[in-house]
Amino acid sequence: MSKTVNGFSKLNKFEKIDWLIENFFNGDNEAKNTLSQYWNENEIIQDLHDDFIENTISNYYLPFGIAPNFVINGKDYVVPMAIEESSVVAAASLVAKFWSTRGGFKAEVLSTVKIGQVHFMYEGDKAELQKYFNTKKEDLLKATSAITKNMRKRGGGILDVELRDKTEELENYYQLHVTFETVDSMGANFINSCLEAMANEFENENIRVVMSILSNYVPECLVKAEVSCKVEELYAENSEYLAQKFVEAVQIANVEPHRAVTHNKGIMNGIDAVVIATGNDFRAIESCAHAYSAKDGQYRSLSNATIENGIFKFWIEIPLALGTVGGLTSLHPLSKLAMQMLGKPSAKELMQIIAVAGLAQNFAALRALTTTGIQKGHMKMHLTNIIKGLGASEADKQFLINYFENKTVTHNAVVEAYNNLRK
Ligand code: MEV
């Protein structure tokens, strides 16, 4: 029998769950218990979460951790991170501490331009279109003036509107390419509203607007973060040799896409965790970062490293479209708290913090990969998780951690060791 359903969104939460249990859990209420365990007893909080999306049936928790000891441009930060991967916060904290005694991180916003486009089709004479655009340009801006009023007061607004001929790529295809400054907001709604107003103003019987939408590719909303120190300050022993390996690891990621994807994934471990904790849009950040990594046609490392005149330098340049006002940033109590923890940063300051989180994570990964290997740290966290899953006492936990100090951690091996211990 078909399980398609009509008018589902009109059912209340409990009815939705009943429908789910009946149709996809054979009426077994175990799933219902799991869902209700994650409901918040505070009705205000629960209602808030229910309303974030449609058809909410429960809350999906992610651990919310903090990484202390970040020094960025001479200022101390504790960085909030929401992430499920066990080693990320630990790595961030270690690396933050490490660089705090070597001058800290330096970060700089290079540009803050956002982009939106009205994509349209036009079959007529190109010169006529250009003429029409020239006469319309002022009206396009006027059509958005009510929308941009507040943004202009805050120092932002529309920077420019260009007519772009894309007919080489697709027959009859043109666009209005619009650039924006959105100050402390990510600006998605603002940009889309402006574009739709412009599209209405621009469209005529010869211009067929296909769509109006911001671009999440913002190569000119760019931030740079870096660390540097004398090569001999980098490792306790064999510093020159290990620093060289570190630089080679970055060079490999730069020329080899298979490695670059994993290398950048490690960077995004740090970036996404702070993006999510601060209520920003991690899908926008992700898609932009990867497009930027491939800006010259090959997917490459987002970070760079050099050794010059005995100085090790490691840096990242990454586009980050972030907001510190609007969206979820102040709606979600934990994002709001994350922003407070960071000292209520401007969007520019948040760009710097998040680029640093990415660089720190990349540093931790490359340092581990080019020295002890990644599994040592990962397995330690994995071991703790398995032990926790077994419900072991504190004493048993300590025993197992010592026992596995020089042994390979597998789920079975830990269970066996635990069972032997219990015997
Ligand atoms: C794991 O989540 C991330 C790493 O694989 C990143 C890297 O290989 O650089 C450790």
Coordinates of C-alpha atoms and ligand atoms in Angstrom, one line a residue:
M1 CA 0.0 0.0 0.0
S2 CA 1.3 3.5 -0.8
K3 CA 2.6 5.5 2.0
T4 CA 2.2 8.9 0.4
V5 CA 0.3 11.4 2.5
N6 CA -1.7 14.5 1.7
G7 CA -1.9 17.6 4.0
F8 CA 0.9 16.2 6.2
S9 CA 2.1 19.7 7.2
K10 CA -1.4 20.5 8.7
L11 CA -1.1 17.6 11.2
N12 CA 0.2 18.6 14.6
K13 CA 3.5 17.2 15.9
F14 CA 1.9 14.2 17.7
E15 CA -0.2 13.3 14.7
K16 CA 2.9 13.4 12.5
I17 CA 4.8 11.1 14.9
D18 CA 1.9 8.7 15.0
W19 CA 1.8 8.6 11.2
L20 CA 5.5 8.0 11.1
I21 CA 5.4 5.1 13.7
E22 CA 2.4 3.5 12.0
N23 CA 3.9 3.7 8.5
F24 CA 7.6 3.3 9.0
F25 CA 8.1 1.6 12.4
N26 CA 5.3 -1.0 12.2
G27 CA 3.5 0.7 15.1
D28 CA 6.5 0.1 17.4
N29 CA 6.6 2.9 20.0
E30 CA 10.3 2.6 20.7
A31 CA 11.0 5.3 18.0
K32 CA 8.5 7.6 19.7
N33 CA 10.4 7.3 23.0
T34 CA 13.7 8.1 21.3
L35 CA 12.1 11.2 19.7
S36 CA 10.5 12.4 22.9
Q37 CA 13.7 12.0 24.9
Y38 CA 15.1 14.9 22.8
W39 CA 12.2 17.2 23.3
N40 CA 13.0 20.2 25.5
E41 CA 11.0 20.5 28.7
N42 CA 11.0 24.3 28.3
E43 CA 8.1 25.0 26.1
I44 CA 9.4 28.3 24.8
I45 CA 12.6 26.6 23.7
Q46 CA 10.8 23.7 22.1
D47 CA 8.3 26.0 20.3
L48 CA 11.3 28.0 18.9
H49 CA 12.9 24.8 17.5
D50 CA 9.6 23.5 16.2
D51 CA 9.2 26.7 14.2
F52 CA 12.7 26.8 12.7
I53 CA 11.6 24.3 10.0
E54 CA 8.5 22.5 8.9
N55 CA 7.5 19.0 10.2
T56 CA 9.7 19.2 13.3
I57 CA 9.3 16.0 15.3
S58 CA 12.3 16.3 17.6
N59 CA 15.6 18.1 18.2
Y60 CA 18.9 16.8 16.8
Y61 CA 21.6 17.6 19.3
L62 CA 25.2 18.2 18.3
P63 CA 27.9 18.6 21.0
F64 CA 28.6 22.3 21.7
G65 CA 32.2 22.6 22.8
I66 CA 34.7 25.4 23.4
A67 CA 38.3 25.8 22.4
P68 CA 40.2 28.2 24.7
N69 CA 43.5 29.9 24.3
F70 CA 43.0 31.4 20.8
V71 CA 45.0 34.6 20.4
I72 CA 44.0 36.5 17.2
N73 CA 45.6 39.8 16.4
G74 CA 46.7 40.1 20.0
K75 CA 43.2 39.5 21.4
D76 CA 42.1 36.4 23.5
Y77 CA 39.2 34.3 22.4
V78 CA 37.4 31.2 23.5
V79 CA 35.9 29.7 20.3
P80 CA 32.6 27.9 20.3
M81 CA 32.3 24.8 18.2
A82 CA 29.3 22.6 17.4
I83 CA 30.5 19.3 15.9
E84 CA 30.1 15.6 16.2
E85 CA 33.7 14.6 15.2
S86 CA 35.5 13.6 18.4
S87 CA 39.0 15.1 17.8
V88 CA 38.1 18.5 16.4
V89 CA 37.7 20.6 19.6
A90 CA 40.7 18.9 21.2
A91 CA 42.9 19.6 18.2
A92 CA 41.7 23.3 18.1
S93 CA 42.5 23.7 21.8
L94 CA 45.9 22.2 21.5
V95 CA 46.9 24.2 18.5
A96 CA 45.5 27.4 20.0
K97 CA 47.7 26.9 23.0
F98 CA 50.7 26.1 20.9
W99 CA 50.4 29.3 18.8
S100 CA 49.5 31.5 21.8
T101 CA 53.2 31.1 22.8
R102 CA 54.4 31.9 19.3
G103 CA 52.8 35.3 18.7
G104 CA 49.3 34.0 18.1
F105 CA 47.3 34.1 14.9
K106 CA 47.2 37.1 12.6
A107 CA 44.1 37.7 10.5
E108 CA 43.0 40.3 8.1
V109 CA 39.8 40.8 6.0
L110 CA 40.8 41.5 2.4
S111 CA 37.4 42.3 1.0
T112 CA 33.7 42.0 1.8
V113 CA 31.8 42.1 -1.5
K114 CA 28.7 39.9 -1.9
I115 CA 27.1 39.0 -5.3
G116 CA 23.7 38.5 -6.7
Q117 CA 22.5 37.9 -10.3
V118 CA 19.4 38.4 -12.3
H119 CA 19.6 35.7 -15.0
F120 CA 17.7 36.5 -18.2
M121 CA 17.2 35.5 -21.9
Y122 CA 17.2 38.1 -24.7
E123 CA 17.1 37.3 -28.4
G124 CA 17.4 40.8 -29.8
D125 CA 20.2 43.2 -30.8
K126 CA 23.0 43.4 -28.2
A127 CA 23.6 47.1 -28.7
E128 CA 19.9 47.8 -28.1
L129 CA 20.1 45.8 -24.8
Q130 CA 23.1 47.7 -23.6
K131 CA 21.3 51.0 -24.4
Y132 CA 18.2 49.8 -22.6
F133 CA 20.4 48.8 -19.6
N134 CA 22.2 52.2 -19.6
T135 CA 18.9 54.1 -19.5
K136 CA 17.5 51.7 -16.8
K137 CA 20.4 51.6 -14.4
E138 CA 19.2 54.5 -12.3
D139 CA 15.7 53.0 -12.1
L140 CA 17.0 49.7 -11.1
L141 CA 18.6 51.3 -8.1
K142 CA 15.5 53.4 -7.3
A143 CA 13.4 50.2 -7.4
T144 CA 15.4 48.9 -4.5
S145 CA 15.6 52.1 -2.5
A146 CA 12.9 51.1 0.1
I147 CA 14.7 47.8 0.6
T148 CA 18.2 49.2 0.9
K149 CA 17.2 52.2 3.2
N150 CA 18.3 50.6 6.5
M151 CA 21.3 48.9 5.0
R152 CA 22.5 52.2 3.6
K153 CA 22.1 53.7 7.1
R154 CA 24.5 51.0 8.4
G155 CA 27.0 51.7 5.7
G156 CA 26.0 49.0 3.2
G157 CA 23.8 48.7 0.1
I158 CA 24.3 48.1 -3.6
L159 CA 27.8 48.7 -4.9
D160 CA 27.2 48.3 -8.6
V161 CA 25.0 46.8 -11.3
E162 CA 26.6 45.5 -14.5
L163 CA 25.1 44.0 -17.6
R164 CA 27.0 40.8 -18.5
D165 CA 26.9 39.1 -21.8
K166 CA 27.0 35.3 -21.3
T167 CA 25.9 34.3 -24.8
E168 CA 29.3 32.7 -25.5
E169 CA 28.4 30.1 -22.8
L170 CA 24.7 29.8 -23.5
E171 CA 22.7 31.2 -26.4
N172 CA 20.6 34.4 -25.5
Y173 CA 21.8 34.3 -21.9
Y174 CA 22.7 37.6 -20.1
Q175 CA 22.7 38.7 -16.5
L176 CA 22.5 41.7 -14.3
H177 CA 25.5 41.1 -12.1
V178 CA 25.0 43.0 -8.9
T179 CA 27.5 43.6 -6.1
F180 CA 26.6 44.4 -2.5
E181 CA 28.0 45.4 0.9
T182 CA 25.9 43.8 3.6
V183 CA 27.9 44.9 6.6
D184 CA 27.2 42.6 9.6
S185 CA 24.5 40.5 8.0
M186 CA 25.1 37.6 5.6
G187 CA 22.6 39.4 3.5
A188 CA 20.8 36.5 1.7
N189 CA 17.3 37.9 2.1
F190 CA 18.4 41.4 1.5
I191 CA 20.2 40.5 -1.7
N192 CA 17.4 38.3 -3.0
S193 CA 14.8 41.0 -2.3
C194 CA 16.9 43.6 -4.2
L195 CA 17.4 41.3 -7.1
E196 CA 13.7 40.5 -7.4
A197 CA 12.8 44.2 -7.3
M198 CA 15.4 44.9 -10.0
A199 CA 14.2 42.0 -12.1
N200 CA 10.6 43.4 -12.1
E201 CA 11.9 46.8 -13.1
F202 CA 14.1 45.4 -15.9
E203 CA 11.8 42.8 -17.4
N204 CA 10.0 43.7 -20.7
E205 CA 8.4 41.9 -23.6
N206 CA 11.9 41.1 -25.0
I207 CA 13.6 40.2 -21.7
R208 CA 12.7 36.9 -20.1
V209 CA 13.9 36.8 -16.5
V210 CA 14.7 33.2 -15.6
M211 CA 15.6 33.7 -12.0
S212 CA 17.0 36.2 -9.5
I213 CA 19.2 34.9 -6.7
L214 CA 22.3 35.7 -4.7
S215 CA 25.5 33.8 -5.6
N216 CA 27.1 31.9 -2.7
Y217 CA 30.3 32.2 -4.6
V218 CA 31.9 35.3 -3.1
P219 CA 35.6 35.3 -4.1
E220 CA 35.8 38.9 -3.0
C221 CA 34.5 38.4 0.5
L222 CA 37.9 37.2 1.5
V223 CA 39.8 36.7 4.7
K224 CA 43.4 35.7 5.4
A225 CA 44.7 34.1 8.5
E226 CA 48.3 33.2 9.3
V227 CA 50.8 32.0 11.8
S228 CA 54.6 32.1 11.6
C229 CA 57.6 31.3 13.8
K230 CA 61.2 30.4 13.5
V231 CA 61.6 26.8 12.2
E232 CA 63.4 25.7 15.3
E233 CA 60.4 26.8 17.5
L234 CA 58.1 24.5 15.6
Y235 CA 59.0 21.0 17.0
A236 CA 60.9 19.9 20.1
E237 CA 63.3 17.7 17.9
N238 CA 64.2 17.5 14.2
S239 CA 62.4 20.7 13.6
E240 CA 64.0 21.5 10.2
Y241 CA 63.2 18.0 8.9
L242 CA 59.6 18.0 10.2
A243 CA 58.9 21.5 9.1
Q244 CA 60.0 20.6 5.6
K245 CA 57.7 17.6 5.7
F246 CA 54.8 19.9 6.8
V247 CA 55.4 22.2 3.9
E248 CA 55.6 19.3 1.5
A249 CA 52.3 18.0 2.8
V250 CA 50.7 21.4 1.8
Q251 CA 52.4 21.3 -1.5
I252 CA 51.0 17.8 -2.2
A253 CA 47.5 19.0 -1.4
N254 CA 48.1 21.9 -3.8
V255 CA 48.9 19.6 -6.8
E256 CA 46.9 16.5 -6.0
P257 CA 43.1 16.8 -5.9
H258 CA 42.5 13.6 -4.0
R259 CA 44.7 14.8 -1.2
A260 CA 43.4 18.4 -1.6
V261 CA 39.8 17.3 -0.8
T262 CA 40.8 15.6 2.4
H263 CA 43.1 18.4 3.3
N264 CA 40.4 21.0 2.8
K265 CA 37.9 18.7 4.6
G266 CA 40.1 19.0 7.7
I267 CA 40.0 22.8 7.3
M268 CA 36.2 22.7 7.1
N269 CA 36.1 20.6 10.3
G270 CA 37.2 23.8 12.1
I271 CA 35.3 26.2 10.0
D272 CA 31.9 24.5 9.9
A273 CA 32.1 23.9 13.7
V274 CA 32.2 27.6 14.4
V275 CA 29.9 28.5 11.6
I276 CA 27.3 26.1 13.0
A277 CA 27.8 27.3 16.6
T278 CA 27.3 30.9 15.5
G279 CA 24.1 30.1 13.6
N280 CA 25.6 30.7 10.2
D281 CA 24.9 28.9 6.9
F282 CA 27.5 26.1 6.6
R283 CA 26.2 24.9 3.2
A284 CA 26.9 28.4 1.8
I285 CA 30.3 28.4 3.3
E286 CA 31.2 24.9 2.1
S287 CA 30.1 25.3 -1.5
C288 CA 31.9 28.6 -1.7
A289 CA 35.1 27.3 -0.2
H290 CA 35.3 24.4 -2.6
A291 CA 34.5 26.5 -5.6
Y292 CA 37.3 28.9 -4.5
S293 CA 39.7 26.0 -4.1
A294 CA 39.1 25.2 -7.8
K295 CA 39.2 28.8 -9.0
D296 CA 42.1 28.1 -11.5
G297 CA 40.4 25.0 -12.9
Q298 CA 42.0 22.5 -10.5
Y299 CA 40.9 21.7 -7.0
R300 CA 43.7 22.7 -4.7
S301 CA 44.7 23.3 -1.1
L302 CA 43.0 26.3 0.6
S303 CA 46.1 26.8 2.8
N304 CA 49.8 27.5 2.0
A305 CA 53.1 27.0 3.8
T306 CA 56.6 28.2 3.2
I307 CA 60.0 28.2 4.9
E308 CA 62.0 31.2 4.0
N309 CA 65.1 32.5 5.8
G310 CA 64.5 30.1 8.7
I311 CA 60.9 31.3 9.2
F312 CA 58.0 28.9 8.9
K313 CA 54.8 30.6 7.6
F314 CA 51.4 28.9 7.3
W315 CA 48.3 30.7 6.0
I316 CA 44.9 30.4 4.5
E317 CA 42.9 32.7 2.3
I318 CA 39.3 31.8 2.1
P319 CA 36.0 33.5 1.2
L320 CA 33.5 33.5 4.1
A321 CA 30.1 35.1 3.8
L322 CA 29.0 35.4 7.4
G323 CA 26.5 37.3 9.5
T324 CA 26.5 38.4 13.1
V325 CA 23.0 39.9 12.9
G326 CA 19.9 38.5 11.4
G327 CA 19.1 34.9 10.5
L328 CA 19.6 32.3 13.2
T329 CA 22.4 34.2 14.8
S330 CA 20.3 35.8 17.5
L331 CA 17.2 33.6 17.3
H332 CA 18.9 30.4 18.5
P333 CA 19.8 30.9 22.2
L334 CA 23.1 29.0 21.7
S335 CA 24.2 31.0 18.7
K336 CA 23.4 34.1 20.6
L337 CA 25.5 32.8 23.5
A338 CA 28.3 31.8 21.0
M339 CA 28.3 35.4 19.7
Q340 CA 28.5 36.8 23.3
M341 CA 31.4 34.4 24.1
L342 CA 33.2 35.9 21.1
G343 CA 32.6 39.4 22.4
K344 CA 29.7 40.2 19.9
P345 CA 32.0 40.4 16.9
S346 CA 31.3 42.3 13.7
A347 CA 31.0 40.1 10.6
K348 CA 34.5 41.0 9.7
E349 CA 35.9 39.9 13.1
L350 CA 33.9 36.7 12.8
M351 CA 35.5 36.1 9.4
Q352 CA 38.9 36.3 11.0
I353 CA 38.0 34.0 13.9
I354 CA 36.5 31.4 11.6
A355 CA 39.4 31.5 9.1
V356 CA 41.7 31.0 12.1
A357 CA 39.7 28.0 13.3
G358 CA 40.1 26.4 9.9
L359 CA 43.9 27.1 9.8
A360 CA 44.3 25.7 13.3
Q361 CA 42.5 22.5 12.4
N362 CA 44.6 22.1 9.3
F363 CA 47.8 22.7 11.3
A364 CA 46.7 20.0 13.8
A365 CA 46.0 17.5 11.0
L366 CA 49.2 18.1 9.1
R367 CA 51.3 18.1 12.2
A368 CA 49.8 14.7 13.2
L369 CA 50.0 13.3 9.7
T370 CA 53.6 14.2 9.1
T371 CA 54.7 13.0 12.6
T372 CA 52.9 10.3 14.6
G373 CA 50.1 9.7 12.0
I374 CA 46.5 10.6 12.5
Q375 CA 45.2 7.4 14.1
K376 CA 47.0 7.8 17.4
G377 CA 44.9 10.8 18.5
H378 CA 41.7 9.6 16.7
M379 CA 41.9 6.2 18.3
K380 CA 42.3 7.7 21.8
M381 CA 39.0 9.6 21.3
H382 CA 37.4 6.5 19.7
L383 CA 38.5 4.4 22.6
T384 CA 36.9 6.8 25.1
N385 CA 33.7 6.8 23.0
I386 CA 33.6 3.0 23.0
I387 CA 34.2 2.8 26.7
K388 CA 31.4 5.3 27.3
G389 CA 29.1 3.3 25.2
L390 CA 29.8 0.3 27.4
G391 CA 28.8 2.2 30.5
A392 CA 32.1 1.5 32.2
S393 CA 32.9 2.9 35.6
E394 CA 35.6 5.6 36.0
A395 CA 38.0 3.0 37.4
D396 CA 37.4 0.6 34.5
K397 CA 37.7 3.4 32.1
Q398 CA 41.2 4.3 33.4
F399 CA 42.2 0.7 33.3
L400 CA 41.1 0.3 29.7
I401 CA 42.8 3.6 28.6
N402 CA 46.1 2.3 30.1
Y403 CA 45.6 -1.2 28.7
F404 CA 45.2 0.2 25.2
E405 CA 48.1 2.6 25.4
N406 CA 50.2 0.4 23.1
K407 CA 47.5 -1.8 21.6
T408 CA 45.3 -1.4 18.5
V409 CA 41.9 -0.1 19.3
T410 CA 39.0 -1.9 17.6
H411 CA 35.4 -2.0 18.9
N412 CA 35.7 -5.8 19.4
A413 CA 39.0 -5.6 21.2
V414 CA 37.7 -3.0 23.7
V415 CA 34.5 -5.0 24.3
E416 CA 36.6 -8.1 24.9
A417 CA 39.0 -6.4 27.3
Y418 CA 36.0 -4.9 29.2
N419 CA 34.3 -8.3 29.5
N420 CA 37.5 -9.9 30.7
L421 CA 37.9 -7.1 33.3
R422 CA 34.3 -7.6 34.4
K423 CA 34.9 -11.3 34.9
Ligands
MEV1 C1 39.6 14.1 9.5 O1 38.3 14.6 9.8 C2 40.3 15.2 8.8 C3 41.7 14.8 8.3 O2 41.6 13.7 7.4 C4 42.2 16.0 7.5 C5 43.5 15.8 6.8 O3 43.8 14.6 6.3 O4 44.3 16.7 6.5 C6 42.6 14.4 9.4

